[in-house]
Short mmCIF file of C-alpha atoms and ligand atoms in Angstrom, two decimals:
data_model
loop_
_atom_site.label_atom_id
_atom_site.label_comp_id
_atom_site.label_asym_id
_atom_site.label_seq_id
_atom_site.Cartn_x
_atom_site.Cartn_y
_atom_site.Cartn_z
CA UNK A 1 148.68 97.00 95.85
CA UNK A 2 147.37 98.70 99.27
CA UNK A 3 148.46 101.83 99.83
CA UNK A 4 150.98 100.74 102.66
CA UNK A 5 152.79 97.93 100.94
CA UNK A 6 153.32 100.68 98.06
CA UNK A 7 154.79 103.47 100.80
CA UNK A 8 157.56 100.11 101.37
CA UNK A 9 158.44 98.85 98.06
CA UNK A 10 158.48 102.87 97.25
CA UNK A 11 155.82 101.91 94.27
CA UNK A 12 153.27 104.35 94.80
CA UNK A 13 151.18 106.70 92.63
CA UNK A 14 150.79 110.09 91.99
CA UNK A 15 147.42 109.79 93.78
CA UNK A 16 148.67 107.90 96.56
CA UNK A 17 151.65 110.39 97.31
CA UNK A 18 148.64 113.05 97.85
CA UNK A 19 146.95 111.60 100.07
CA UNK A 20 149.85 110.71 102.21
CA UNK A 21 150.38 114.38 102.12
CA UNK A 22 146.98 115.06 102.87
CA UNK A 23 146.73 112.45 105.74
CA UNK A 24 150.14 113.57 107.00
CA UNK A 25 150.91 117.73 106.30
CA UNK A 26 149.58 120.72 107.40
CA UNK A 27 147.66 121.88 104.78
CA UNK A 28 149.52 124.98 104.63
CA UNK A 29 150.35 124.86 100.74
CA UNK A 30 147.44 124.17 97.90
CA UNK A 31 149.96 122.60 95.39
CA UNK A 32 148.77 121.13 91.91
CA UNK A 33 148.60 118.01 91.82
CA UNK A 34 151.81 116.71 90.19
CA UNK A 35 154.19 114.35 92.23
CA UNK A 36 157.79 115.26 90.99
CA UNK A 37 160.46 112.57 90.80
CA UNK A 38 163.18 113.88 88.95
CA UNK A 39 164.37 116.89 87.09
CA UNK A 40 166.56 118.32 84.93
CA UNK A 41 166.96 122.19 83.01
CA UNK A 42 163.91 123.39 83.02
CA UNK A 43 162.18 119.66 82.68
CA UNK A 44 160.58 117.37 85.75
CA UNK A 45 159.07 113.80 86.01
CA UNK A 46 156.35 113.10 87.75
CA UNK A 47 156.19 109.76 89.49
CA UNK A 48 154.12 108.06 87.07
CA UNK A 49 157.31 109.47 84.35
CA UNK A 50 155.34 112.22 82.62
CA UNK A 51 157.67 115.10 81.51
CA UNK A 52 156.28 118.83 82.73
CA UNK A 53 158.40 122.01 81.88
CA UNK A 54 159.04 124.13 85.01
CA UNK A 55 157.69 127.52 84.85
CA UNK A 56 158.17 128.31 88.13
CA UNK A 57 161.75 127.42 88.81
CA UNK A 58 160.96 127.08 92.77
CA UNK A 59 160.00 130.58 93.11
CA UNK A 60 163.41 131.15 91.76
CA UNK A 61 165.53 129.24 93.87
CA UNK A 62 166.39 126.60 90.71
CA UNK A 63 167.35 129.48 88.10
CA UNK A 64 170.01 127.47 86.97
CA UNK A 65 168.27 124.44 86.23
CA UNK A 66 167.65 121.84 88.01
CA UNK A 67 170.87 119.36 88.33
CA UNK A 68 172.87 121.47 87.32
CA UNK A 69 175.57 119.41 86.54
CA UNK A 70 178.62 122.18 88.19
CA UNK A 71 176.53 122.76 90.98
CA UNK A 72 175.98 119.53 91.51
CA UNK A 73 179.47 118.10 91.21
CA UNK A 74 180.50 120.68 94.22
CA UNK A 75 177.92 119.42 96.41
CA UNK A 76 178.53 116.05 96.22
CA UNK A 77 182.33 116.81 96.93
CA UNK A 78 181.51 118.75 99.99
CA UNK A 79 179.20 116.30 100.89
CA UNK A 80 181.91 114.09 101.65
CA UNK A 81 184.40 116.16 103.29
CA UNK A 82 182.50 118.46 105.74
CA UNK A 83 178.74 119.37 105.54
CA UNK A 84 178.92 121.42 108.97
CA UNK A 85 180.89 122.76 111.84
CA UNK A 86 178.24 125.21 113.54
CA UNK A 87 179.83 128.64 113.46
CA UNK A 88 181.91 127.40 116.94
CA UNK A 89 184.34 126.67 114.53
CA UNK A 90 185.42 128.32 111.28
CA UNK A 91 185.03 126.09 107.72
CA UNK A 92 187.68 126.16 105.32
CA UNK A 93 184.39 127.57 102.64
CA UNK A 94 182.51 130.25 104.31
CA UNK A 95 185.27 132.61 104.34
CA UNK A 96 186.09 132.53 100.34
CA UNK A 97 182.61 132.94 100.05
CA UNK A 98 182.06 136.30 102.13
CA UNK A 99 185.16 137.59 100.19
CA UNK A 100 183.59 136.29 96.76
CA UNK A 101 180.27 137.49 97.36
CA UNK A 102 180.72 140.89 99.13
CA UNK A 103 183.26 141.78 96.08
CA UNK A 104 180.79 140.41 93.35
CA UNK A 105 178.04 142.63 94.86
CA UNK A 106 180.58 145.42 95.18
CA UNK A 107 180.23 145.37 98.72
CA UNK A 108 182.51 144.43 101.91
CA UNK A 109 180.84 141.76 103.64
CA UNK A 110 177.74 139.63 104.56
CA UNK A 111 176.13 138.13 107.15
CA UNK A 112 175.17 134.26 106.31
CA UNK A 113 171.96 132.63 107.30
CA UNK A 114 169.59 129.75 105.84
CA UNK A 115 165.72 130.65 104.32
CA UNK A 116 165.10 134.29 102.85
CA UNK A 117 162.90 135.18 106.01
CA UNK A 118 165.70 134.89 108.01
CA UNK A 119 168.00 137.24 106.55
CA UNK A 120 164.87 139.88 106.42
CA UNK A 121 164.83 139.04 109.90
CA UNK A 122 168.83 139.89 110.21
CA UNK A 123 168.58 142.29 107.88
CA UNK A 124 165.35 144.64 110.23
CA UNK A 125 167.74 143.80 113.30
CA UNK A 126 170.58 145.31 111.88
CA UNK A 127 168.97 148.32 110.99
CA UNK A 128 167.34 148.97 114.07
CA UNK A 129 170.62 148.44 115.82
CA UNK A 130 172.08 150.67 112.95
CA UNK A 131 169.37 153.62 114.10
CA UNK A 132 170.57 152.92 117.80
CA UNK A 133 174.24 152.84 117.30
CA UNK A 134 174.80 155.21 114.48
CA UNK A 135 171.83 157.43 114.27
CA UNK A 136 170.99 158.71 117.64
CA UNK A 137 167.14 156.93 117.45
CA UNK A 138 166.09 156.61 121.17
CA UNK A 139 166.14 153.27 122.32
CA UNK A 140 162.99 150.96 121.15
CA UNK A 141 161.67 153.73 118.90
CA UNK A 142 162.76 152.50 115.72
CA UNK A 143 160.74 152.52 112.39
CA UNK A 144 161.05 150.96 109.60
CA UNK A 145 158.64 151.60 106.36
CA UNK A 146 157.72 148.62 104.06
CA UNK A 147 155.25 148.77 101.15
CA UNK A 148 151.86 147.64 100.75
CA UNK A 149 151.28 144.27 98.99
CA UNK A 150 155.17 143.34 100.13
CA UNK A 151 156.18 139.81 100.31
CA UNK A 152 159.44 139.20 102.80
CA UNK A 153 158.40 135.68 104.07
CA UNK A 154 156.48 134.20 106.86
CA UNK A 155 157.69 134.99 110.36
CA UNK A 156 155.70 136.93 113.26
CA UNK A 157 157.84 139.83 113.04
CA UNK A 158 157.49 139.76 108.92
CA UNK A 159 153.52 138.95 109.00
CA UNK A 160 153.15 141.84 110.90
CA UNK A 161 154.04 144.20 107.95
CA UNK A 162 151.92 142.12 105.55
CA UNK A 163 148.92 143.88 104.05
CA UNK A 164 147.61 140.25 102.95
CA UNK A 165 144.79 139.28 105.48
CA UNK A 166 145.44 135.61 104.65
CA UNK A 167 149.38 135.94 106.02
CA UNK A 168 148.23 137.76 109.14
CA UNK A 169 144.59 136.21 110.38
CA UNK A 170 145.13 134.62 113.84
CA UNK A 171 148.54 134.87 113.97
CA UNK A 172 148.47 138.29 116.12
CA UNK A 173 149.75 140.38 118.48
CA UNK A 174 152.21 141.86 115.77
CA UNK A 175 155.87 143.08 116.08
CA UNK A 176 155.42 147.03 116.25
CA UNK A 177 157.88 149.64 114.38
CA UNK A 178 156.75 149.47 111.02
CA UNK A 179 154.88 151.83 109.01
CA UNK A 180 152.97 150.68 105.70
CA UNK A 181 153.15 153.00 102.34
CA UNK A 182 151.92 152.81 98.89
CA UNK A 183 154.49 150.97 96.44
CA UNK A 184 155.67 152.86 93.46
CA UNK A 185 154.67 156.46 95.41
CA UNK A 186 158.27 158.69 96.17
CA UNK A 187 155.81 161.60 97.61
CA UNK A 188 154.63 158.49 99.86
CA UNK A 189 158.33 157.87 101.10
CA UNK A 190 159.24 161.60 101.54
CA UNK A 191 156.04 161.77 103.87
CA UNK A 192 156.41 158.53 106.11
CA UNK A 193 160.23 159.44 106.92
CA UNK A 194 161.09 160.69 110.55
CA UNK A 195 163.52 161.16 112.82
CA UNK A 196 162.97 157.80 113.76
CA UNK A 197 163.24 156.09 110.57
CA UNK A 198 166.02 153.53 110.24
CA UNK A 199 165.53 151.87 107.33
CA UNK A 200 163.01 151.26 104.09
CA UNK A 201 162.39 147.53 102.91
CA UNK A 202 161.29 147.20 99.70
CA UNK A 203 160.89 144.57 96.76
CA UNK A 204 162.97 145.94 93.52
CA UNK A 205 159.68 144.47 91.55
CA UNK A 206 157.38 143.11 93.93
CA UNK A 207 156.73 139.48 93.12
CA UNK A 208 154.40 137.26 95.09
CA UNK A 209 152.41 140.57 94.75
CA UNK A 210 152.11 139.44 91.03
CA UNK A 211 155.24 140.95 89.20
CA UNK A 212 154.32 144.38 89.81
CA UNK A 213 157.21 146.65 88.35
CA UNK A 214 157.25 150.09 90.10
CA UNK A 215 157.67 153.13 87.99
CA UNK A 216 161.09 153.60 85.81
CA UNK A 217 162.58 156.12 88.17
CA UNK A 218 161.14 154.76 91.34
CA UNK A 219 164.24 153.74 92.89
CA UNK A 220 166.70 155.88 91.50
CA UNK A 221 164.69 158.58 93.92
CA UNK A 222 164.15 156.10 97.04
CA UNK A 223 167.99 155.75 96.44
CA UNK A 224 168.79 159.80 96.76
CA UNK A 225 165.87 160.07 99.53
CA UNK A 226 167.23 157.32 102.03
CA UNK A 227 170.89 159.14 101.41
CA UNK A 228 169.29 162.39 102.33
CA UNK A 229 167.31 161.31 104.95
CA UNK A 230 170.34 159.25 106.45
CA UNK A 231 167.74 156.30 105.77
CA UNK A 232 169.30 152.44 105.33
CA UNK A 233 167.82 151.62 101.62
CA UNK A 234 167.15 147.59 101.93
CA UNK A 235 165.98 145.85 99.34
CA UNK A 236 164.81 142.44 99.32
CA UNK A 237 166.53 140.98 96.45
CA UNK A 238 165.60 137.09 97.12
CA UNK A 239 163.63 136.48 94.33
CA UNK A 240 164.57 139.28 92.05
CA UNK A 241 168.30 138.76 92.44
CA UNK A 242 170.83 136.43 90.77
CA UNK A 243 169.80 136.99 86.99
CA UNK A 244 166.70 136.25 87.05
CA UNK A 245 165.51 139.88 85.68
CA UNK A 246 168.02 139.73 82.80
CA UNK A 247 171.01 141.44 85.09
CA UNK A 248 172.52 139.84 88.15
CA UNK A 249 170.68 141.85 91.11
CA UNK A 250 167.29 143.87 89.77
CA UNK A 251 168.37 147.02 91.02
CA UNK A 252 171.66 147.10 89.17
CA UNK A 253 168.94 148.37 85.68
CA UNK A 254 168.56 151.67 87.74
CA UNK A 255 172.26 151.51 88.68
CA UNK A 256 171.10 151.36 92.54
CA UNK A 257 173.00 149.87 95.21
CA UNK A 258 171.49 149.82 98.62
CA UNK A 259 172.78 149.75 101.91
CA UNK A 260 171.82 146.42 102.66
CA UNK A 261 171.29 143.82 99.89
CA UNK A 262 169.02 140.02 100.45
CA UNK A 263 169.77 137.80 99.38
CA UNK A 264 168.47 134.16 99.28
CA UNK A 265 166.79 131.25 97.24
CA UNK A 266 169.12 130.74 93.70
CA UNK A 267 171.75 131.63 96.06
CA UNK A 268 172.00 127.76 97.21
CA UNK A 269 171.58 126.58 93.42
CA UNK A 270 168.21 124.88 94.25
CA UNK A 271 170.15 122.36 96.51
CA UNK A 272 170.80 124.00 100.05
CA UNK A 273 168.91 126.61 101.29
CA UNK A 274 171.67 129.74 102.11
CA UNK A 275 170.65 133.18 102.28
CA UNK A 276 172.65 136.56 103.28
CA UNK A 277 172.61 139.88 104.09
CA UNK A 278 175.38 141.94 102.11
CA UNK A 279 176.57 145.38 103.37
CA UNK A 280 179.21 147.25 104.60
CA UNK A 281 181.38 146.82 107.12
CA UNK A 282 180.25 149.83 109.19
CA UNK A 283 176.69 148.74 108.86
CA UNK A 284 177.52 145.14 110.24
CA UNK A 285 179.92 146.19 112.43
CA UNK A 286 176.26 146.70 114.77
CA UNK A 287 176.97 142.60 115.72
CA UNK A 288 178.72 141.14 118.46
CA UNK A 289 179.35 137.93 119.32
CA UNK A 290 175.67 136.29 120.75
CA UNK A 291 173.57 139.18 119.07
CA UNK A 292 172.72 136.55 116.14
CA UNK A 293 173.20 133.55 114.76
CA UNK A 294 172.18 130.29 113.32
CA UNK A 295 173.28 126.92 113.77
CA UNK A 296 173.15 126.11 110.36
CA UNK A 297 174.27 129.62 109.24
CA UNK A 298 177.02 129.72 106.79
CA UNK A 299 177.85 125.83 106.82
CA UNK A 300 180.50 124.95 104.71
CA UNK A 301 178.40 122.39 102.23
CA UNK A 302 175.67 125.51 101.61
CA UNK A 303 178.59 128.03 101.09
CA UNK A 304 180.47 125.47 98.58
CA UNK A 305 177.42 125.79 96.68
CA UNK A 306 176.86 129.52 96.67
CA UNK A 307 180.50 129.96 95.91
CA UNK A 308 179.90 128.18 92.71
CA UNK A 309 177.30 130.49 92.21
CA UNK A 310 178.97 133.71 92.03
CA UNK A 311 181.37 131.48 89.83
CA UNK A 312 178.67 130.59 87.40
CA UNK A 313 177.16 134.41 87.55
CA UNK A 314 180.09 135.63 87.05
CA UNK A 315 180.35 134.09 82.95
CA UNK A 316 177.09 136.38 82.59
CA UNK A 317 175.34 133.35 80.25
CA UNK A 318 172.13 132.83 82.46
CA UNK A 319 171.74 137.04 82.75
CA UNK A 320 172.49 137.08 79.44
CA UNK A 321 170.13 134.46 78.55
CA UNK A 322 167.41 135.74 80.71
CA UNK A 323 167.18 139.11 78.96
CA UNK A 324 167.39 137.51 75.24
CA UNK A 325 164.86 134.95 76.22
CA UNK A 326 162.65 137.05 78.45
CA UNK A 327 162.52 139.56 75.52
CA UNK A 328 161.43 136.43 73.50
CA UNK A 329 158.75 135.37 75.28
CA UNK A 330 157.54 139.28 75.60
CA UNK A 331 157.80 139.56 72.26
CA UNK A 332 155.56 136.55 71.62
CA UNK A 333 153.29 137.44 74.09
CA UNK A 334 152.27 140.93 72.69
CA UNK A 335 151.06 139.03 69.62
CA UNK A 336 148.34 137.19 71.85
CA UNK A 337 145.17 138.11 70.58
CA UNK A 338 142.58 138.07 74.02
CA UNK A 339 140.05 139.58 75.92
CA UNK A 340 140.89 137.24 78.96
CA UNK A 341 144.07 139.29 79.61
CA UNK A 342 144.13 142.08 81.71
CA UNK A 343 148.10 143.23 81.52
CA UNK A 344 151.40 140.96 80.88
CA UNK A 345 153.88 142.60 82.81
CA UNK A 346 157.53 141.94 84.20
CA UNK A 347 161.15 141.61 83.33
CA UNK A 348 163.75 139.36 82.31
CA UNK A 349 162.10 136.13 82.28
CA UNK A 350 159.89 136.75 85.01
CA UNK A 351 156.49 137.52 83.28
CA UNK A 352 153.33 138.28 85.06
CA UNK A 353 149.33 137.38 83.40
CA UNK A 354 147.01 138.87 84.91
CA UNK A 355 143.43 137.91 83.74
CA UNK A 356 140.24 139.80 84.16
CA UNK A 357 137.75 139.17 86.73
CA UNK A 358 135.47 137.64 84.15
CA UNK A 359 138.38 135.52 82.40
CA UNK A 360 138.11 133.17 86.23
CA UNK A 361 140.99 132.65 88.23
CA UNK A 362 144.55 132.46 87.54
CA UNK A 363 144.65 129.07 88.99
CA UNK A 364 142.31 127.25 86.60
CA UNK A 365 144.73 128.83 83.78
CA UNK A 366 147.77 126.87 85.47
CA UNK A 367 145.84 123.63 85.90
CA UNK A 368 144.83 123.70 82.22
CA UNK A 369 148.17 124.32 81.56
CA UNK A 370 149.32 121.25 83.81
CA UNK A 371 147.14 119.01 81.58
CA UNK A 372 149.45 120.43 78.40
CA UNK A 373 152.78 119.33 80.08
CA UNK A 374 153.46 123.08 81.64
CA UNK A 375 153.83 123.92 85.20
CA UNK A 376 152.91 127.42 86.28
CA UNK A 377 151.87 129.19 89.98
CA UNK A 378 148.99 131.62 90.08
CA UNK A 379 149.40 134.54 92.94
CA UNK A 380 146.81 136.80 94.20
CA UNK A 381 143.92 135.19 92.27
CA UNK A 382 144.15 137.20 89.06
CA UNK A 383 147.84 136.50 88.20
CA UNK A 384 149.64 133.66 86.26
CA UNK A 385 153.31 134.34 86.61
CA UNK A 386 156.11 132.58 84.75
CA UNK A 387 159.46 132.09 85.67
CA UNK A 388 161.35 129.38 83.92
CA UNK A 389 165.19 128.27 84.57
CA UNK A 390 167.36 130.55 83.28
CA UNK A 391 169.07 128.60 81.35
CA UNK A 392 165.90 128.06 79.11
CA UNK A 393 165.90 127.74 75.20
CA UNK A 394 164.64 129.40 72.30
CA UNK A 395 163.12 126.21 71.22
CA UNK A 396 161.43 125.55 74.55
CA UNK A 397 160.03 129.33 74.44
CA UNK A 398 158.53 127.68 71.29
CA UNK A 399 157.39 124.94 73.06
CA UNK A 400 155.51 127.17 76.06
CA UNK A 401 154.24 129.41 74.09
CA UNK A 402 152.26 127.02 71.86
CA UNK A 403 150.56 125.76 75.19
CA UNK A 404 149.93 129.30 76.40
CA UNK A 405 148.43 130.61 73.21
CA UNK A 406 146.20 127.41 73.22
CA UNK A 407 145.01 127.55 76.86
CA UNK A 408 144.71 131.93 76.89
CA UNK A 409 142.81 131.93 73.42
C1 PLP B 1 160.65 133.87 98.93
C2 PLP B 1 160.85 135.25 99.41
C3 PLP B 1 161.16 135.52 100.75
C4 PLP B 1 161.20 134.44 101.81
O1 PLP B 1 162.15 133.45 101.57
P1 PLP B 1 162.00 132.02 102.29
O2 PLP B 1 163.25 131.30 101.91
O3 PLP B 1 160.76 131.38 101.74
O4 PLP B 1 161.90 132.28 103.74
C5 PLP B 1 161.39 136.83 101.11
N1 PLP B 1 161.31 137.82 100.22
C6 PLP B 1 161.00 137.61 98.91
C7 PLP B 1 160.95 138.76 97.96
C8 PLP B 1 160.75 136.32 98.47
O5 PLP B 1 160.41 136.10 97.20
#
């Protein structure tokens, strides 16, 4: 069949669906080369109907599966009653929801956008207006300090604060007001904070940096320095957040809470994207009608979704089963016998492999592991990372680890 008569009768293969993406897409992803078709738990098809387990979970964004069925059956009922209103109008779902998940964060309110960058982009506005409003910074001299090897998405303002020359190249001039640090380094902190300082982003473990888990009173101190310091503590819970590192937000194993809270991908249950800032009311009392906004912005189909969410947290099982499981797969890990392995690292079930130089690159690892029915993402070269569904099972642990042993032995 040519290529074009399979695009109509929707008949075509893996390889054909690749180059249509090639032909078609900026080339701004390298993605293995597995067409998915369908999914459930922690399993996808691929076009041609070979099963692959899902080590990735989206980045996160599917911890509950995919399909799952709850979620699911919410969506589809919004789906046919109202999907959006614009925020012109209120929706009969996104109030519930700021109630639901202010009060499950222990908070008193949030402000709703879409993707993850956004709400770092709400989330540096708010705290500069914060510095202005509340803090006496002169007007346009606000700072904020971010951490070396941070990820916070993809925006011009957010690129700016990258350390990673492939975010940044070509896509200058650069928002100013940030100042860079070490990650992991208090002293660092203590040192970089002015008068001027409005707020500190930072990644609770830093992820796309590899899984790199600062040291065990790290933010405990960054906690009692921002209070000190009058210094918003913001931390960019996207992808740790929502169970994925065995308890429901990553900071809640130091018992931290900051002053503004991201939140984003598992947030819309792998099915909308919805992400939020969550604060207090002082804090986002900075916002006025115009200041900010999005169109799609707490629509009532994305915030039927994240309201099941919080319901679905709140039961505990896919915490619960992220620290018995990730403790698993640890566990079975350790007993790896290799000199390809640098460090295995992480929490929860969010594991990072980092090989030495000499083992190759993390990505060959994750193809070879494609070939055994297992789909992993490298990051930064050196690093395999793994971060199943949550609501993963002993017996698939089993099933990964088998293919891991094989592929790092
Ligand atoms: C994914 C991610 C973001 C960006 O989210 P998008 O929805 O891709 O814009 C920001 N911060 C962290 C820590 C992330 O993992």
């Amino acid at each position: 069949m040519t290529p074009q008569t399979a695009v109509e009768t929707g008949t075509m293969t893996g390889k054909q669906h690749i180059e249509l993406v090639e032909h078609n897409a900026a080339h701004n992803y390298h993605p293995l080369p597995i067409v998915v078709a369908k999914a459930e738990g922690v399993w996808v098809e691929d076009v041609e109907g070979k099963r692959y387990m899902d080590m990735l979970a989206a980045y996160s964004a599917v911890n509950f599966g995919h399909c799952h069925p709850e979620l699911i059956a919410v969506a589809k009922e919004q789906l046919d009653r109202v999907t959006l209103t614009s925020r012109a109008f209120h929706n009969d779902q996104l109030g519930p929801l700021c109630k639901e998940l202010a009060e499950y964060c222990g908070m008193e309110a949030i402000l709703p956008m879409n993707t993850g960058a956004e709400a770092v982009e709400t989330a540096i506005k708010t705290a500069r207006k914060w510095g202005y409003t509340f803090k006496g910074v002169p007007d346009g001299k606000a700072k904020i300090i971010c951490c070396e090897d941070n990820f916070h998405g993809r925006t011009t303002t957010i690129v700016s604060f990258s350390t990673d020359p492939t975010c940044r190249a070509g896509f200058g001039p650069f928002t100013p007001g940030f100042e860079i640090i070490k990650y992991g380094d208090i002293d660092a902190l203590e040192n970089a904070i002015d008068d001027n300082t409005v707020g500190f982003l930072v990644e609770p473990i830093q992820g796309e940096a590899g899984i790199l888990v600062p040291p065990p009173d790290y933010l405990r101190r960054v906690r009692e320095l921002c209070s000190k310091k009058k210094v918003l503590l913001i931390l960019d819970e996207i992808q740790s957040g929502l169970g994925r590192t065995g308890r429901t937000l990553c900071c809640d194993h130091d018992g931290v809470k900051p002053d503004i809270l991201i939140l984003g991908k598992a947030l819309g249950g792998g099915i909308m994207p919805i992400s939020a800032i969550v604060s207090s009311r002082e804090i986002l009392s900075v916002f006025h009608p115009g200041e900010h906004g999005s169109t799609f912005g707490g629509n009532p189909l994305a915030c039927a979704i994240a309201r099941k969410v919080v319901q679905i947290l709140k039961t505990n099982k896919y915490q619960d089963n992220a620290r018995d499981m990730g403790e698993y797969l640890f566990g079975k890990l350790r007993t790896i016998r290799t000199d390809k392995v640098k460090e295995i690292r992480g929490r929860g079930l969010w594991v990072g492999i980092e090989f030495h130089p000499a083992a190759g690159v993390a990505r060959d690892y994750c193809k070879r592991l494609m070939n055994e029915g297992m789909l992993c993402k490298d990051t930064h070269e050196q690093t395999m990372r793994l971060a199943p569904p949550l609501c993963i099972t002993k017996d698939e642990i089993d099933w990964a680890f088998e293919r891991l042993e094989k592929v790092l032995t």
